[in-house]
mmCIF file of C-alpha atoms in Angstrom:
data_model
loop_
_atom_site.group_PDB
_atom_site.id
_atom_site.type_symbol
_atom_site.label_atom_id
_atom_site.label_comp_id
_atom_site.label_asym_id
_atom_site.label_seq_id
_atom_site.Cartn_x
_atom_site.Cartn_y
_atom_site.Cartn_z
ATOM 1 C CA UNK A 15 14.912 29.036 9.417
ATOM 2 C CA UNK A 16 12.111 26.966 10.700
ATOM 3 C CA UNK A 17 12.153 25.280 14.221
ATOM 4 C CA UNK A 18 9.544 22.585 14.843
ATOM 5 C CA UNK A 19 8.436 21.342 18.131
ATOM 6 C CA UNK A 20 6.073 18.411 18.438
ATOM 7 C CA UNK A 21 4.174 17.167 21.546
ATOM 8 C CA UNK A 22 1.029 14.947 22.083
ATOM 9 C CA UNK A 23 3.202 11.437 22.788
ATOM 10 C CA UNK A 24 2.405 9.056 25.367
ATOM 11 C CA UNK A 25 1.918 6.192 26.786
ATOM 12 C CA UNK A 26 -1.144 4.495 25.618
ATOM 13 C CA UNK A 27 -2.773 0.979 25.724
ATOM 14 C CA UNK A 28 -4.001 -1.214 22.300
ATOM 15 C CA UNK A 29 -7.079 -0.374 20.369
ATOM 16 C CA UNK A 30 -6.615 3.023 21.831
ATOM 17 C CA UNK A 31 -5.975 6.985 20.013
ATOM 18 C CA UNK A 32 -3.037 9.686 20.440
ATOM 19 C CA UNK A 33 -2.939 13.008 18.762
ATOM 20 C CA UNK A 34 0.589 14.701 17.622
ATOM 21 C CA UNK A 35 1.006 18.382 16.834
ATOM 22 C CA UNK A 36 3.907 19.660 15.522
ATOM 23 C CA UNK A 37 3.965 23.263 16.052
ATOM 24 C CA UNK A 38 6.915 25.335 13.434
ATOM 25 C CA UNK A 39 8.398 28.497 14.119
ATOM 26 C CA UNK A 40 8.713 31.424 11.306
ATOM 27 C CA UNK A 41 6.984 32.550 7.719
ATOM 28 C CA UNK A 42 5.655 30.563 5.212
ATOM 29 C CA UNK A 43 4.287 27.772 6.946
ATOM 30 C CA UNK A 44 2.097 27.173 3.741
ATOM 31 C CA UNK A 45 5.284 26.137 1.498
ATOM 32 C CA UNK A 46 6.772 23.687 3.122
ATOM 33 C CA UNK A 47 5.516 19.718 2.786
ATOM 34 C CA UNK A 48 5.187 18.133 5.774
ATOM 35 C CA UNK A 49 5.675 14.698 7.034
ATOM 36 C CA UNK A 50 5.754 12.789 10.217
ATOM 37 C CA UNK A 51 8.009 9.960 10.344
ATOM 38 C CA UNK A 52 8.935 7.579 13.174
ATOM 39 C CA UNK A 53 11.815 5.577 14.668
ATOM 40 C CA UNK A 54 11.284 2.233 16.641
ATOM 41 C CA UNK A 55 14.492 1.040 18.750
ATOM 42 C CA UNK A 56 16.990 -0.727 16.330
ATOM 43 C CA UNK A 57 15.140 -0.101 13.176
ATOM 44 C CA UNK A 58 15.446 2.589 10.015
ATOM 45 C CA UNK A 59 13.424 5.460 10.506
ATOM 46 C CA UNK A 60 10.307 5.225 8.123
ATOM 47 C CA UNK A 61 7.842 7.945 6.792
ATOM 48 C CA UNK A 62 4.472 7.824 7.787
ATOM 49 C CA UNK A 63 2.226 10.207 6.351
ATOM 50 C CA UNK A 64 3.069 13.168 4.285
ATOM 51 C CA UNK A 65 0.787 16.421 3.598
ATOM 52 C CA UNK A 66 1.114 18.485 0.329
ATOM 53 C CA UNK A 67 1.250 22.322 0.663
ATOM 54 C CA UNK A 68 -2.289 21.825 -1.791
ATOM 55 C CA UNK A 69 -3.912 19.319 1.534
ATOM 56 C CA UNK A 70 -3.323 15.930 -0.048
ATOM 57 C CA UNK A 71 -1.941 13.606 1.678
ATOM 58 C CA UNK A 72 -0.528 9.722 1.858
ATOM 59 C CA UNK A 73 0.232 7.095 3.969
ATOM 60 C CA UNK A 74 2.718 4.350 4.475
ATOM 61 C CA UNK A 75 0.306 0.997 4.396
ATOM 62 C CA UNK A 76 0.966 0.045 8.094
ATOM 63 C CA UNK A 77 -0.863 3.077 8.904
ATOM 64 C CA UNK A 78 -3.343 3.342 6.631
ATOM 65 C CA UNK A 79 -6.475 3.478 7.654
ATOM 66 C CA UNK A 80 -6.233 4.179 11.097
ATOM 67 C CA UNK A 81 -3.964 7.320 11.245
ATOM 68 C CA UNK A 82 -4.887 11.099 9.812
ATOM 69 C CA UNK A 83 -2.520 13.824 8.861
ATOM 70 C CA UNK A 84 -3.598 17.494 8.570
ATOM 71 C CA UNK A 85 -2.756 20.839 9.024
ATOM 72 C CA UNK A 86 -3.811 24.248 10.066
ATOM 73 C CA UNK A 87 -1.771 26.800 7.820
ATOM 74 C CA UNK A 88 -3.319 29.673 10.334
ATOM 75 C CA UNK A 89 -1.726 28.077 13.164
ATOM 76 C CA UNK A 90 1.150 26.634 11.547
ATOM 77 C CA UNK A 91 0.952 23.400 12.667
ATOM 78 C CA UNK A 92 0.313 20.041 11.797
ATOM 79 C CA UNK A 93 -1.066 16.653 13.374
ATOM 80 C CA UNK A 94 -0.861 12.865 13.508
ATOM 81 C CA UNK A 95 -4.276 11.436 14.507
ATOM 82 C CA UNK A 96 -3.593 8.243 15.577
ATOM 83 C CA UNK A 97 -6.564 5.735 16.149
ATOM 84 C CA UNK A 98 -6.677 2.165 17.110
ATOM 85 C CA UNK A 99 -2.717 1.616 17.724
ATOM 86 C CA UNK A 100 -1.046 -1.366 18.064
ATOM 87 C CA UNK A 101 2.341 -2.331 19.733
ATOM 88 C CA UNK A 102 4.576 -2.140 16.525
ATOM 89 C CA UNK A 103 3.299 1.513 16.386
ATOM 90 C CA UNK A 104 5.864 2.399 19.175
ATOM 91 C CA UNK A 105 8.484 4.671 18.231
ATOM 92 C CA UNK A 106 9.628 7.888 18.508
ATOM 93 C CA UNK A 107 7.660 10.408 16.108
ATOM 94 C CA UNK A 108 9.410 13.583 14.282
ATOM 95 C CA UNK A 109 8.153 15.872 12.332
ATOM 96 C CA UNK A 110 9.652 17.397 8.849
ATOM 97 C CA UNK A 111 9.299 19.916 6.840
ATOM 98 C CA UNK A 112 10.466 20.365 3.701
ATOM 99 C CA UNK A 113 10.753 22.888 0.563
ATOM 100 C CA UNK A 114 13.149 22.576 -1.912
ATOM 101 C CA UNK A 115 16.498 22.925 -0.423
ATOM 102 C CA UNK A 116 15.348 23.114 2.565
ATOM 103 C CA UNK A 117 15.009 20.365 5.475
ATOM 104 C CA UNK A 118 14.055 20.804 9.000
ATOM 105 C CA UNK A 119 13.594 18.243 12.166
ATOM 106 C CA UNK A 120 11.963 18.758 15.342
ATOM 107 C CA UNK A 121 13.617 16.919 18.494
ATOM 108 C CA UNK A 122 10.633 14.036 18.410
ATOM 109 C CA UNK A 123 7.864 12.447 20.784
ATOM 110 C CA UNK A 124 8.127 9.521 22.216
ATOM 111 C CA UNK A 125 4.630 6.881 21.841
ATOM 112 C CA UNK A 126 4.613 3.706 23.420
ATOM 113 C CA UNK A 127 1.706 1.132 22.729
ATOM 114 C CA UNK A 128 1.574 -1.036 25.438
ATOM 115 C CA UNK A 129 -0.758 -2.890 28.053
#
């Protein structure tokens, strides 16, 4: 069982930079893929980025560019740098990770882009 809990959301003007973490619980951080996606008000939620347990990584195109995932096996954890943001970027961010059968959430952080 893995529990994730992410932080780092805010409030946060145009042009300007958030961090996420998403800090998991348990053993084997190293196995599991990880992914942030997010969830805007009345829309689908959408993947973002996605880390491979070997580092790479990928990014949906509306992000590219201007947001970095990466993790810390040591520390279990992972992060969403988040540079020059724009107002579409708000949403609610959650974390996954996943390995094989198995699928785990955290609870989400809210990030609002607005002046």
């Amino acid at each position: 069982q893995v529990q994730l809990v992410e932080s780092g959301g805010g409030l946060v003007q145009p042009g300007g930079s958030l961090s996420l973490s998403c800090a998991a619980s348990g053993s084997f951080f190293y196995v599991y893929v990880m992914r942030w996606y997010r969830q805007a008000p009345g829309k689908q939620r959408e993947l973002v980025a996605t880390i491979a347990t070997s580092g790479g990584t990928s990014y949906a195109d509306s992000v590219k560019g201007r947001f970095t995932i990466s993790r810390d096996n040591a520390k279990n954890t992972v992060y969403l740098q988040m540079n020059y943001l724009k107002p579409e970027d708000t949403a609610v961010y959650y974390c996954n990770a996943a390995y094989m059968k198995d699928d785990y959430w955290g609870q989400g952080t809210q990030v609002t882009v607005s002046s």
